[in-house]
JSON list of C-alpha atoms in Angstrom, two decimals:
[
{"chain": "P", "resi": 1, "resn": "MET", "atom": "CA", "xyz": [-55.09, 15.77, -4.22]},
{"chain": "P", "resi": 2, "resn": "THR", "atom": "CA", "xyz": [-52.28, 13.19, -3.43]},
{"chain": "P", "resi": 3, "resn": "TYR", "atom": "CA", "xyz": [-50.48, 15.56, -1.09]},
{"chain": "P", "resi": 4, "resn": "LEU", "atom": "CA", "xyz": [-54.15, 15.67, 1.06]},
{"chain": "P", "resi": 5, "resn": "ASP", "atom": "CA", "xyz": [-54.58, 11.80, 1.04]},
{"chain": "P", "resi": 6, "resn": "LYS", "atom": "CA", "xyz": [-51.03, 11.62, 2.55]},
{"chain": "P", "resi": 7, "resn": "PHE", "atom": "CA", "xyz": [-51.82, 14.31, 5.34]},
{"chain": "P", "resi": 8, "resn": "PRO", "atom": "CA", "xyz": [-53.09, 12.35, 8.46]},
{"chain": "P", "resi": 9, "resn": "THR", "atom": "CA", "xyz": [-56.87, 13.25, 9.28]},
{"chain": "P", "resi": 10, "resn": "ALA", "atom": "CA", "xyz": [-56.08, 13.53, 12.98]},
{"chain": "P", "resi": 11, "resn": "THR", "atom": "CA", "xyz": [-53.55, 16.40, 12.68]},
{"chain": "P", "resi": 12, "resn": "LEU", "atom": "CA", "xyz": [-56.23, 18.21, 10.09]},
{"chain": "P", "resi": 13, "resn": "LEU", "atom": "CA", "xyz": [-58.77, 17.68, 13.07]},
{"chain": "P", "resi": 14, "resn": "VAL", "atom": "CA", "xyz": [-56.23, 19.20, 15.86]},
{"chain": "P", "resi": 15, "resn": "ILE", "atom": "CA", "xyz": [-55.52, 22.10, 13.50]},
{"chain": "P", "resi": 16, "resn": "ALA", "atom": "CA", "xyz": [-59.23, 22.93, 12.65]},
{"chain": "P", "resi": 17, "resn": "LEU", "atom": "CA", "xyz": [-60.20, 22.79, 16.32]},
{"chain": "P", "resi": 18, "resn": "THR", "atom": "CA", "xyz": [-57.04, 25.03, 17.52]},
{"chain": "P", "resi": 19, "resn": "LEU", "atom": "CA", "xyz": [-56.39, 27.23, 14.86]},
{"chain": "P", "resi": 20, "resn": "GLY", "atom": "CA", "xyz": [-59.95, 27.02, 13.30]},
{"chain": "P", "resi": 21, "resn": "LEU", "atom": "CA", "xyz": [-61.58, 28.23, 16.55]},
{"chain": "P", "resi": 22, "resn": "ALA", "atom": "CA", "xyz": [-58.85, 30.42, 18.27]},
{"chain": "P", "resi": 23, "resn": "PRO", "atom": "CA", "xyz": [-59.39, 32.80, 20.14]},
{"chain": "P", "resi": 24, "resn": "PHE", "atom": "CA", "xyz": [-61.89, 30.62, 22.23]},
{"chain": "P", "resi": 25, "resn": "VAL", "atom": "CA", "xyz": [-63.12, 33.68, 24.33]},
{"chain": "P", "resi": 26, "resn": "PRO", "atom": "CA", "xyz": [-65.72, 35.42, 24.09]},
{"chain": "P", "resi": 27, "resn": "GLU", "atom": "CA", "xyz": [-66.82, 33.37, 21.07]},
{"chain": "P", "resi": 28, "resn": "PRO", "atom": "CA", "xyz": [-64.64, 31.22, 18.26]},
{"chain": "P", "resi": 29, "resn": "HIS", "atom": "CA", "xyz": [-63.43, 33.67, 15.76]},
{"chain": "P", "resi": 30, "resn": "ILE", "atom": "CA", "xyz": [-64.76, 31.55, 12.92]},
{"chain": "P", "resi": 31, "resn": "TRP", "atom": "CA", "xyz": [-68.03, 31.88, 14.22]},
{"chain": "P", "resi": 32, "resn": "GLU", "atom": "CA", "xyz": [-67.88, 35.65, 14.97]},
{"chain": "P", "resi": 33, "resn": "LYS", "atom": "CA", "xyz": [-66.68, 36.22, 11.05]},
{"chain": "P", "resi": 34, "resn": "ILE", "atom": "CA", "xyz": [-69.58, 33.87, 9.81]},
{"chain": "P", "resi": 35, "resn": "LYS", "atom": "CA", "xyz": [-72.01, 35.95, 11.65]},
{"chain": "P", "resi": 36, "resn": "MET", "atom": "CA", "xyz": [-70.60, 39.13, 10.27]},
{"chain": "P", "resi": 37, "resn": "LEU", "atom": "CA", "xyz": [-70.73, 37.52, 6.74]},
{"chain": "P", "resi": 38, "resn": "LEU", "atom": "CA", "xyz": [-74.22, 36.51, 7.21]},
{"chain": "P", "resi": 39, "resn": "ALA", "atom": "CA", "xyz": [-75.27, 40.01, 8.80]},
{"chain": "P", "resi": 40, "resn": "GLY", "atom": "CA", "xyz": [-73.46, 41.80, 5.57]},
{"chain": "P", "resi": 41, "resn": "THR", "atom": "CA", "xyz": [-70.80, 43.72, 7.84]},
{"chain": "P", "resi": 42, "resn": "LEU", "atom": "CA", "xyz": [-67.85, 41.59, 6.65]},
{"chain": "P", "resi": 43, "resn": "ALA", "atom": "CA", "xyz": [-66.22, 44.61, 4.74]},
{"chain": "P", "resi": 44, "resn": "ARG", "atom": "CA", "xyz": [-62.84, 45.24, 6.09]},
{"chain": "P", "resi": 45, "resn": "PRO", "atom": "CA", "xyz": [-59.89, 43.43, 4.28]},
{"chain": "P", "resi": 46, "resn": "VAL", "atom": "CA", "xyz": [-58.70, 42.19, 7.92]},
{"chain": "P", "resi": 47, "resn": "ASP", "atom": "CA", "xyz": [-62.03, 40.62, 8.64]},
{"chain": "P", "resi": 48, "resn": "ILE", "atom": "CA", "xyz": [-62.01, 38.87, 5.45]},
{"chain": "P", "resi": 49, "resn": "PHE", "atom": "CA", "xyz": [-58.46, 37.68, 5.74]},
{"chain": "P", "resi": 50, "resn": "ASP", "atom": "CA", "xyz": [-59.47, 36.32, 9.10]},
{"chain": "P", "resi": 51, "resn": "LEU", "atom": "CA", "xyz": [-62.43, 34.51, 7.83]},
{"chain": "P", "resi": 52, "resn": "LEU", "atom": "CA", "xyz": [-60.15, 32.98, 5.26]},
{"chain": "P", "resi": 53, "resn": "PHE", "atom": "CA", "xyz": [-57.46, 32.31, 7.65]},
{"chain": "P", "resi": 54, "resn": "HIS", "atom": "CA", "xyz": [-59.67, 30.69, 10.09]},
{"chain": "P", "resi": 55, "resn": "GLY", "atom": "CA", "xyz": [-61.86, 28.85, 7.63]},
{"chain": "P", "resi": 56, "resn": "PHE", "atom": "CA", "xyz": [-58.89, 27.23, 5.74]},
{"chain": "P", "resi": 57, "resn": "PRO", "atom": "CA", "xyz": [-58.42, 24.42, 8.26]},
{"chain": "P", "resi": 58, "resn": "TRP", "atom": "CA", "xyz": [-62.02, 23.62, 8.18]},
{"chain": "P", "resi": 59, "resn": "ILE", "atom": "CA", "xyz": [-62.26, 23.57, 4.16]},
{"chain": "P", "resi": 60, "resn": "LEU", "atom": "CA", "xyz": [-59.08, 21.12, 4.28]},
{"chain": "P", "resi": 61, "resn": "LEU", "atom": "CA", "xyz": [-60.61, 18.67, 6.95]},
{"chain": "P", "resi": 62, "resn": "ALA", "atom": "CA", "xyz": [-63.98, 18.79, 4.94]},
{"chain": "P", "resi": 63, "resn": "LEU", "atom": "CA", "xyz": [-62.08, 17.98, 1.61]},
{"chain": "P", "resi": 64, "resn": "LYS", "atom": "CA", "xyz": [-60.07, 15.33, 3.41]},
{"chain": "P", "resi": 65, "resn": "LEU", "atom": "CA", "xyz": [-63.20, 13.60, 4.79]},
{"chain": "P", "resi": 66, "resn": "THR", "atom": "CA", "xyz": [-65.05, 13.92, 1.66]},
{"chain": "P", "resi": 67, "resn": "ARG", "atom": "CA", "xyz": [-62.20, 12.34, -0.25]},
{"chain": "P", "resi": 68, "resn": "GLN", "atom": "CA", "xyz": [-62.06, 9.35, 2.12]},
{"chain": "P", "resi": 69, "resn": "ALA", "atom": "CA", "xyz": [-65.67, 8.73, 2.02]},
{"chain": "P", "resi": 70, "resn": "THR", "atom": "CA", "xyz": [-65.85, 8.69, -1.99]},
{"chain": "P", "resi": 71, "resn": "ARG", "atom": "CA", "xyz": [-62.46, 7.03, -2.48]},
{"chain": "P", "resi": 72, "resn": "PRO", "atom": "CA", "xyz": [-63.04, 3.36, -3.54]},
{"chain": "P", "resi": 73, "resn": "ASN", "atom": "CA", "xyz": [-61.10, 1.01, -1.40]}
]
């Protein structure tokens, strides 16, 4: 987790907002994949890869923010 501590929060936020939401039209890709997952139609390997690829920046950002909130100063 030391590497995550050194990574700037602003950079993670920009990555999550760009890569995590791209393509933006007609709806963010991650939103489409989450809807497919909840509907039970996320079955093709490319769709699973897309969910992981577009979701990874959000997971990193959540880990970073959680670590900052719980780390003693």
